XYZ file of C-alpha atoms in Angstrom:
516
model
C -0.101 0.034 -0.035
C 1.470 3.488 -1.084
C 0.382 6.416 0.843
C 0.559 9.502 -1.570
C 0.442 13.298 0.260
C -1.667 15.685 -2.531
C 0.430 18.861 -3.046
C -1.015 21.839 -1.188
C -1.553 24.636 -2.348
C -1.574 28.211 0.222
C -2.331 31.250 -0.904
C -1.809 34.602 0.862
C -3.840 37.324 -0.071
C -3.280 40.260 2.265
C -0.140 41.412 4.013
C -1.337 42.394 7.732
C 1.658 44.690 9.033
C 4.079 43.710 11.689
C 4.130 41.261 14.521
C 7.662 39.883 16.201
C 5.824 37.778 18.349
C 6.806 33.387 18.387
C 3.796 32.299 16.316
C 2.423 35.118 13.414
C -0.720 34.946 10.773
C 0.104 34.262 7.446
C 0.947 37.752 5.619
C 2.770 39.552 9.041
C 5.559 40.376 9.026
C 9.073 39.860 11.479
C 10.849 42.472 10.412
C 10.325 45.479 7.960
C 11.610 48.678 7.143
C 10.020 51.756 4.849
C 6.469 50.470 4.575
C 3.350 51.261 5.209
C -0.158 50.570 5.055
C -1.613 53.198 2.652
C -2.267 50.412 -0.380
C -3.794 47.298 2.396
C -3.669 44.881 1.836
C -1.061 44.785 -1.129
C 2.918 45.434 0.403
C 3.612 48.939 -0.196
C 6.535 51.603 0.699
C 6.144 54.908 2.629
C 5.494 57.989 1.020
C 8.027 59.974 0.463
C 9.027 62.884 3.217
C 9.576 66.777 2.406
C 12.184 68.746 3.798
C 10.215 72.140 5.634
C 13.321 73.800 6.900
C 16.878 73.252 6.957
C 18.417 76.373 8.714
C 18.454 75.292 12.188
C 21.179 74.526 14.444
C 19.585 72.918 17.740
C 15.614 72.523 17.131
C 14.153 70.751 20.159
C 10.790 72.141 21.097
C 7.665 72.752 18.507
C 4.107 73.201 18.416
C 1.267 74.291 16.345
C -0.640 77.751 16.535
C -3.081 79.405 14.086
C -1.321 76.535 11.603
C 2.058 78.164 12.318
C 4.868 76.141 13.444
C 6.316 77.632 17.382
C 9.832 76.361 17.376
C 12.379 76.383 19.524
C 16.138 76.529 18.295
C 18.817 76.216 20.975
C 17.850 79.453 23.144
C 15.712 81.551 20.024
C 12.156 80.938 19.661
C 11.144 81.347 15.741
C 7.543 81.638 15.080
C 5.852 81.476 11.309
C 9.861 81.536 10.658
C 10.644 84.380 11.913
C 13.255 84.932 14.981
C 11.537 86.719 17.923
C 14.348 87.938 19.760
C 12.680 88.969 22.760
C 11.549 86.494 24.056
C 14.721 85.823 25.400
C 15.517 82.157 26.854
C 17.890 80.026 28.948
C 19.431 76.749 27.944
C 17.839 74.700 30.539
C 16.434 71.589 28.536
C 13.797 69.816 28.677
C 11.540 72.718 27.148
C 7.631 72.520 27.514
C 5.596 74.489 25.180
C 1.272 75.271 25.245
C -1.015 78.206 23.998
C -4.103 79.645 25.511
C -5.753 82.104 23.082
C -3.224 84.264 21.693
C -0.192 83.297 23.762
C 2.244 80.829 23.570
C 3.786 79.771 27.014
C 7.300 78.333 27.558
C 8.462 76.565 30.748
C 10.888 76.169 32.610
C 11.622 80.233 31.573
C 7.757 81.037 32.384
C 7.586 83.252 29.389
C 5.375 84.064 27.229
C 4.457 85.563 23.526
C 1.461 87.039 22.199
C 1.339 85.874 18.281
C -1.016 88.930 17.500
C 0.823 91.844 18.993
C 3.960 90.488 19.851
C 3.886 91.282 23.141
C 6.654 89.367 25.338
C 5.512 89.142 28.740
C 6.752 86.738 32.152
C 4.454 84.923 33.630
C 5.826 85.468 36.956
C 6.981 89.000 37.903
C 8.949 90.879 40.958
C 10.003 94.667 41.988
C 11.666 94.969 44.999
C 12.805 98.381 45.751
C 17.152 99.088 46.278
C 18.066 99.897 49.771
C 18.214 103.455 48.763
C 14.626 103.810 46.960
C 12.649 105.727 49.452
C 8.784 103.411 48.999
C 5.190 105.482 50.278
C 2.280 103.039 51.901
C -0.612 105.301 52.755
C -2.935 103.192 54.038
C -6.546 104.154 54.411
C -9.318 101.508 55.706
C -12.198 103.170 53.954
C -10.680 104.168 50.983
C -7.828 103.035 49.466
C -4.335 101.756 49.661
C -1.750 102.208 47.604
C 1.889 101.807 47.533
C 4.319 104.273 45.126
C 8.270 103.689 44.629
C 10.194 106.510 42.721
C 12.071 104.049 40.512
C 11.374 103.950 36.743
C 8.235 102.072 35.856
C 8.643 99.891 39.057
C 5.395 97.767 38.359
C 5.055 97.353 34.332
C 5.194 93.986 34.890
C 2.145 94.031 36.561
C -1.613 94.296 34.946
C -4.330 95.254 37.265
C -6.648 92.076 38.805
C -2.917 90.755 39.383
C -2.630 88.366 41.996
C 0.503 89.272 44.186
C 2.233 88.452 47.472
C 3.714 91.720 48.987
C 6.358 91.491 51.533
C 9.685 93.214 53.222
C 7.907 96.754 54.139
C 8.435 97.880 57.541
C 6.432 99.567 60.626
C 9.244 101.140 62.951
C 12.077 98.095 62.838
C 9.731 94.641 62.676
C 8.716 94.010 59.730
C 5.135 93.610 58.751
C 3.258 90.549 57.637
C 3.191 89.417 54.242
C 0.325 89.860 52.705
C -1.430 88.134 49.399
C -3.153 90.472 47.600
C -5.006 91.859 44.253
C -4.114 94.727 42.443
C -6.653 96.833 41.560
C -4.997 99.938 40.013
C -1.741 100.606 38.528
C -1.234 104.051 37.534
C 0.276 105.523 34.042
C 3.594 105.943 34.975
C 3.810 102.497 36.600
C 4.895 104.007 39.679
C 1.642 103.466 42.234
C -0.507 100.278 42.892
C -3.753 100.126 44.542
C -4.523 97.193 46.823
C -7.682 96.486 48.964
C -7.927 99.326 51.727
C -8.227 97.264 54.730
C -4.826 95.308 53.415
C -2.565 96.698 56.082
C -4.921 96.986 58.954
C -3.548 94.611 60.817
C -0.383 96.375 61.150
C -0.967 99.602 60.698
C -4.456 99.830 62.488
C -7.351 100.831 61.940
C -7.071 105.175 60.971
C -5.546 106.319 57.976
C -1.908 106.255 57.869
C 1.449 107.043 55.402
C 4.290 104.748 56.049
C 7.814 105.491 54.801
C 10.497 103.794 54.423
C 14.217 103.312 51.837
C 14.796 99.717 50.195
C 12.853 96.208 51.104
C 9.517 96.724 50.079
C 8.992 93.434 47.534
C 5.874 92.644 45.307
C 5.551 89.319 43.518
C 3.026 87.594 41.015
C 4.181 84.313 41.380
C 3.675 81.102 39.458
C 4.552 77.552 39.761
C 7.395 75.602 38.551
C 6.021 72.808 35.774
C 6.952 69.549 33.916
C 4.499 69.336 32.483
C 1.696 72.016 30.609
C -0.884 72.068 28.865
C -4.393 74.352 27.776
C -8.081 73.282 28.809
C -10.899 75.240 28.589
C -9.055 78.709 28.613
C -6.829 77.610 31.393
C -3.112 76.702 31.407
C -2.889 73.553 33.809
C 0.291 71.963 34.565
C 2.054 69.843 36.861
C 5.103 68.890 38.884
C 5.987 66.296 41.479
C 2.455 65.653 43.230
C 1.285 68.934 42.548
C -1.276 69.284 40.006
C -1.621 73.890 38.560
C -4.146 75.574 36.832
C -3.943 79.305 35.856
C -6.821 81.693 36.314
C -9.551 81.327 33.699
C -8.535 83.341 30.426
C -5.332 84.086 32.091
C -2.094 82.260 32.012
C 0.199 84.981 34.081
C -1.885 84.261 37.354
C -2.007 81.013 39.116
C -2.140 82.211 43.124
C -5.749 84.188 42.015
C -8.045 82.439 45.598
C -11.124 84.994 45.787
C -13.341 82.431 45.793
C -14.670 83.128 41.707
C -15.843 80.454 39.120
C -12.493 81.351 37.463
C -10.296 80.903 40.108
C -7.097 79.656 40.090
C -6.338 75.838 41.127
C -4.096 73.951 42.884
C -4.252 70.560 44.765
C -1.401 67.364 45.888
C -2.013 63.488 44.820
C -0.873 61.006 47.002
C -0.043 58.699 44.932
C 3.665 57.447 44.625
C 6.219 58.705 41.938
C 6.091 62.645 40.334
C 4.142 62.964 37.286
C 5.160 61.956 33.947
C 2.447 64.350 31.846
C -0.621 65.297 31.559
C -3.305 65.919 28.397
C -7.101 67.043 28.115
C -8.935 64.326 27.292
C -12.588 65.732 26.071
C -14.908 64.503 29.224
C -12.121 64.990 31.798
C -8.344 65.898 32.501
C -6.057 63.792 32.068
C -2.568 63.510 34.318
C -0.858 60.560 34.562
C 2.441 58.711 36.312
C 4.094 55.823 35.301
C 1.515 53.527 37.333
C -1.702 55.370 37.030
C -3.848 57.888 35.507
C -5.447 60.728 37.923
C -8.639 61.921 36.119
C -9.137 65.313 36.897
C -13.513 66.253 35.952
C -15.497 69.037 36.842
C -15.439 72.895 35.076
C -14.608 75.058 38.158
C -12.629 74.833 41.442
C -15.355 74.386 43.244
C -16.311 71.662 42.263
C -13.150 69.724 40.188
C -12.947 65.845 41.727
C -9.879 63.795 40.914
C -10.656 60.126 40.971
C -8.106 58.064 40.520
C -6.983 54.359 38.265
C -4.536 52.054 39.070
C -3.592 51.696 35.577
C -0.683 51.321 32.782
C 0.238 55.264 33.275
C 2.568 57.065 30.883
C 6.290 56.144 30.934
C 8.678 58.775 32.594
C 10.379 60.224 29.636
C 7.898 59.580 26.964
C 5.432 62.393 27.960
C 5.899 63.352 24.113
C 4.139 60.416 23.142
C 0.929 61.649 24.436
C -1.600 61.490 20.652
C -5.015 62.137 20.856
C -7.260 60.859 17.948
C -10.657 60.415 17.050
C -10.880 60.813 21.418
C -9.025 58.419 21.582
C -5.167 58.840 24.067
C -2.287 57.306 22.577
C 0.269 56.991 24.953
C 3.431 55.280 25.472
C 3.893 52.709 29.098
C 6.118 50.988 30.824
C 5.079 47.548 28.653
C 4.208 49.270 25.711
C 1.897 52.061 23.186
C -1.430 51.984 25.407
C -4.807 53.539 23.763
C -7.201 55.319 26.441
C -11.273 55.593 25.244
C -12.504 56.968 28.568
C -12.341 53.222 30.437
C -9.308 51.499 31.091
C -5.777 51.688 29.088
C -5.474 49.032 26.329
C -2.061 47.806 25.331
C -1.929 48.167 21.187
C 1.530 47.337 20.678
C 2.140 43.621 21.913
C 3.246 42.997 18.135
C 6.204 44.240 18.952
C 7.005 40.751 20.745
C 9.575 41.285 23.925
C 13.026 41.128 22.565
C 13.250 45.238 22.566
C 12.240 47.421 25.424
C 11.061 50.131 23.690
C 11.855 54.241 25.975
C 12.141 58.100 25.055
C 8.742 57.729 22.810
C 8.284 60.764 20.859
C 4.714 60.038 18.476
C 2.688 62.402 16.370
C -0.573 61.966 14.131
C -2.011 62.857 10.970
C -5.520 62.133 12.081
C -5.406 58.908 10.727
C -2.540 57.447 12.079
C -0.303 57.412 15.104
C 3.266 57.866 14.591
C 6.054 57.143 17.413
C 9.434 57.374 17.930
C 10.982 55.039 20.232
C 14.482 53.751 21.354
C 15.492 50.377 21.556
C 17.161 48.651 23.878
C 20.588 48.887 21.835
C 20.408 52.603 21.931
C 19.083 52.654 18.384
C 15.735 54.305 17.348
C 12.488 53.080 15.708
C 9.599 54.607 14.113
C 6.463 53.051 14.222
C 3.112 53.773 11.883
C -0.112 52.477 13.561
C -3.135 52.779 11.245
C -6.063 52.907 13.282
C -8.690 51.999 10.902
C -6.686 48.914 9.605
C -5.018 48.401 13.045
C -1.881 47.451 11.630
C 1.677 48.694 12.647
C 4.370 48.659 10.340
C 7.933 50.140 10.879
C 9.491 52.938 8.488
C 13.075 53.252 9.442
C 15.691 54.697 12.176
C 14.336 57.957 12.110
C 14.591 59.725 15.491
C 12.210 62.842 16.038
C 13.070 65.034 18.831
C 9.030 66.445 18.460
C 5.949 65.813 15.897
C 3.362 68.983 15.302
C -0.266 69.037 13.196
C 0.008 71.976 11.504
C -2.754 72.404 8.542
C -2.955 68.838 8.017
C 0.777 68.634 7.475
C 2.607 66.588 10.294
C 5.979 67.780 11.088
C 8.864 66.535 12.756
C 11.814 67.244 14.165
C 14.594 65.204 13.424
C 17.334 65.028 15.896
C 19.899 63.666 13.564
C 19.894 66.081 11.131
C 18.536 69.241 12.565
C 15.721 69.998 10.108
C 12.267 70.576 10.514
C 10.784 67.972 8.149
C 6.972 66.526 7.091
C 5.984 62.568 7.127
C 4.193 63.547 2.972
C 6.563 65.523 0.569
C 4.570 66.151 -2.195
C 7.103 66.989 -4.798
C 10.013 65.645 -3.219
C 12.365 62.898 -4.906
C 13.570 60.351 -2.628
C 14.369 56.944 -3.208
C 13.022 54.364 -1.114
C 14.643 51.523 -0.090
C 12.610 49.326 1.373
C 12.440 45.188 2.993
C 10.091 42.881 5.101
C 10.813 39.193 6.512
C 7.882 37.535 6.587
C 7.056 34.683 9.278
C 8.123 31.065 8.349
C 6.338 28.908 6.347
C 6.127 25.853 8.297
C 2.939 23.311 8.248
C 4.140 21.515 11.339
C 5.100 17.839 9.450
C 7.937 16.379 11.188
C 9.262 14.741 7.532
C 11.120 17.662 5.461
C 8.565 18.789 2.906
C 9.096 19.877 -0.649
C 7.997 23.465 -1.242
C 7.634 23.539 -5.056
C 7.482 26.560 -5.917
C 6.027 30.604 -4.537
C 4.160 32.577 -7.084
C 4.868 36.229 -6.741
C 2.522 39.160 -8.228
C 4.371 42.317 -8.699
C 3.254 45.564 -10.392
C 7.030 47.739 -10.551
C 6.842 51.662 -10.795
C 9.981 52.290 -13.524
C 13.505 52.178 -12.406
C 11.974 50.440 -9.376
C 14.009 47.366 -8.504
C 12.925 44.323 -6.154
C 15.446 41.156 -4.679
C 13.723 37.831 -3.103
C 15.512 35.634 -0.880
C 15.082 32.579 1.033
C 16.375 30.913 3.994
C 16.154 27.434 4.749
C 15.868 26.164 8.228
C 19.048 27.178 9.655
C 21.092 28.255 6.560
C 21.844 31.629 5.254
C 19.490 33.820 3.251
C 19.776 32.937 -0.357
C 18.872 35.168 -3.588
C 16.225 33.481 -5.499
C 15.060 36.085 -8.114
C 15.443 40.042 -8.923
C 14.005 42.013 -11.199
C 14.710 45.882 -12.295
C 12.019 46.959 -14.458
C 12.834 49.665 -16.885
C 8.899 50.544 -17.790
C 6.421 50.285 -15.485
C 4.701 46.436 -15.736
C 3.360 44.079 -14.197
C 4.994 40.270 -13.360
C 5.413 37.280 -11.786
C 8.146 35.829 -10.101
C 8.119 32.480 -9.802
C 10.547 31.736 -6.307
C 11.732 27.402 -5.541
C 12.818 26.654 -2.235
C 14.587 23.785 -1.334
C 13.889 20.943 0.715
C 13.085 21.288 3.772
C 11.519 21.631 7.151
C 10.528 25.322 6.783
C 11.950 28.217 5.073
C 11.898 31.853 5.431
C 11.411 34.715 3.019
C 13.155 38.206 2.515
C 11.573 40.698 -0.331
C 13.877 43.490 -0.935
C 13.714 46.709 -3.117
C 14.191 50.488 -4.391
C 11.699 52.682 -5.222
C 7.738 51.638 -5.553
C 6.233 47.682 -6.047
C 3.160 46.434 -5.132
């Protein structure tokens, strides 16, 4: 009796994206370079990228305001391609920027730039009278309390409505009590400020009193040090350590305005372990991340703000720039991988990366359809991955090290750390030679005996000037090239690839130019 096994034909009709796990499906790829999901289910290359600006020396921070890019290059600030020399920045890194109304706020420098007027203003402000500067405090509990200093425009950095701390005033030999108050008026030459009439009653009594002193007075508009900032509900929000802060509504310059009003500033400390790693404004609430939890802040004014804690995979330290919101879903990099949060428990969406590499320092952006994330692997090298939300597929493009992404007028821009250029993910008229490759998973029918694979047929549609090379790896042998082709004219071809007798084999496809 002779047992015969009929030939088996297997058809792969779709290429499903990257998967580095031990067991993968037909059509998934273990490794890839410069591929995309644009022509799914066909295998296809990423789009050509464009260069937006190559004039910067050390660009490292970027956001979009009114479809124009704001860029920090070293210690210089640019908006819409122009250097704003009035914005003076320190060398301290990292920088954080957020836009509120017409202002762009920059931390840790605590400075704001107005894109409409060109004004530059410090978020914090301070005036301290010198040892020889006469200061007059007139306190009338019935009408007004004024402070006059004889410097040139000593209160020019302050504004009516500012919440300030006043200290250093002297009544005889003893220092007066420090007070927290609000500026009610400033005269034209910024030498006199008016504060509530009873501001110094505790020290000077209830009668009208004039106090003259030389130096010592200090007036401050304070702002917290913040590691992460964002805008939401016409407030500038931030966090540092275990503290959450919010500015006065509509006013990024006042962080200590507490007048029992709906527009007051806000500050709170949370009791969870570790420091905040980032924040973002979700549609229904605000998210303040730590590595092991998310603090969700609900409400629309300080009197009804409520914080709900969720113990889950939070935002990884050093990956605060990986946060992106697409179609009401928050994507971010946690310690275990890329997460998706849609209001419930965050879900891991990057299990396809496998366990070989641990990625850190993620930076991400989106073009409303795809999530782009640049991450450093355990060997210190960089990978740019792309997640297609509609097709639920991951692709690896290349080794781009992006410092920041920003979406402007429908274009996704990024800062290339290796070239210091501002690039676009999709170049319209760019000429870039795309070199690409992929390795498919093992073809193995789980039969112990060696099999004879008769042939593999591949159907290709090659653009003019494109090249392709197909290699086969049987068992543990080296890669062996089985076919190559150069397209002198655009055409569709079929390439038969015949492996040898083996237990299993793998297929690698490499090329230049565009080929489906």
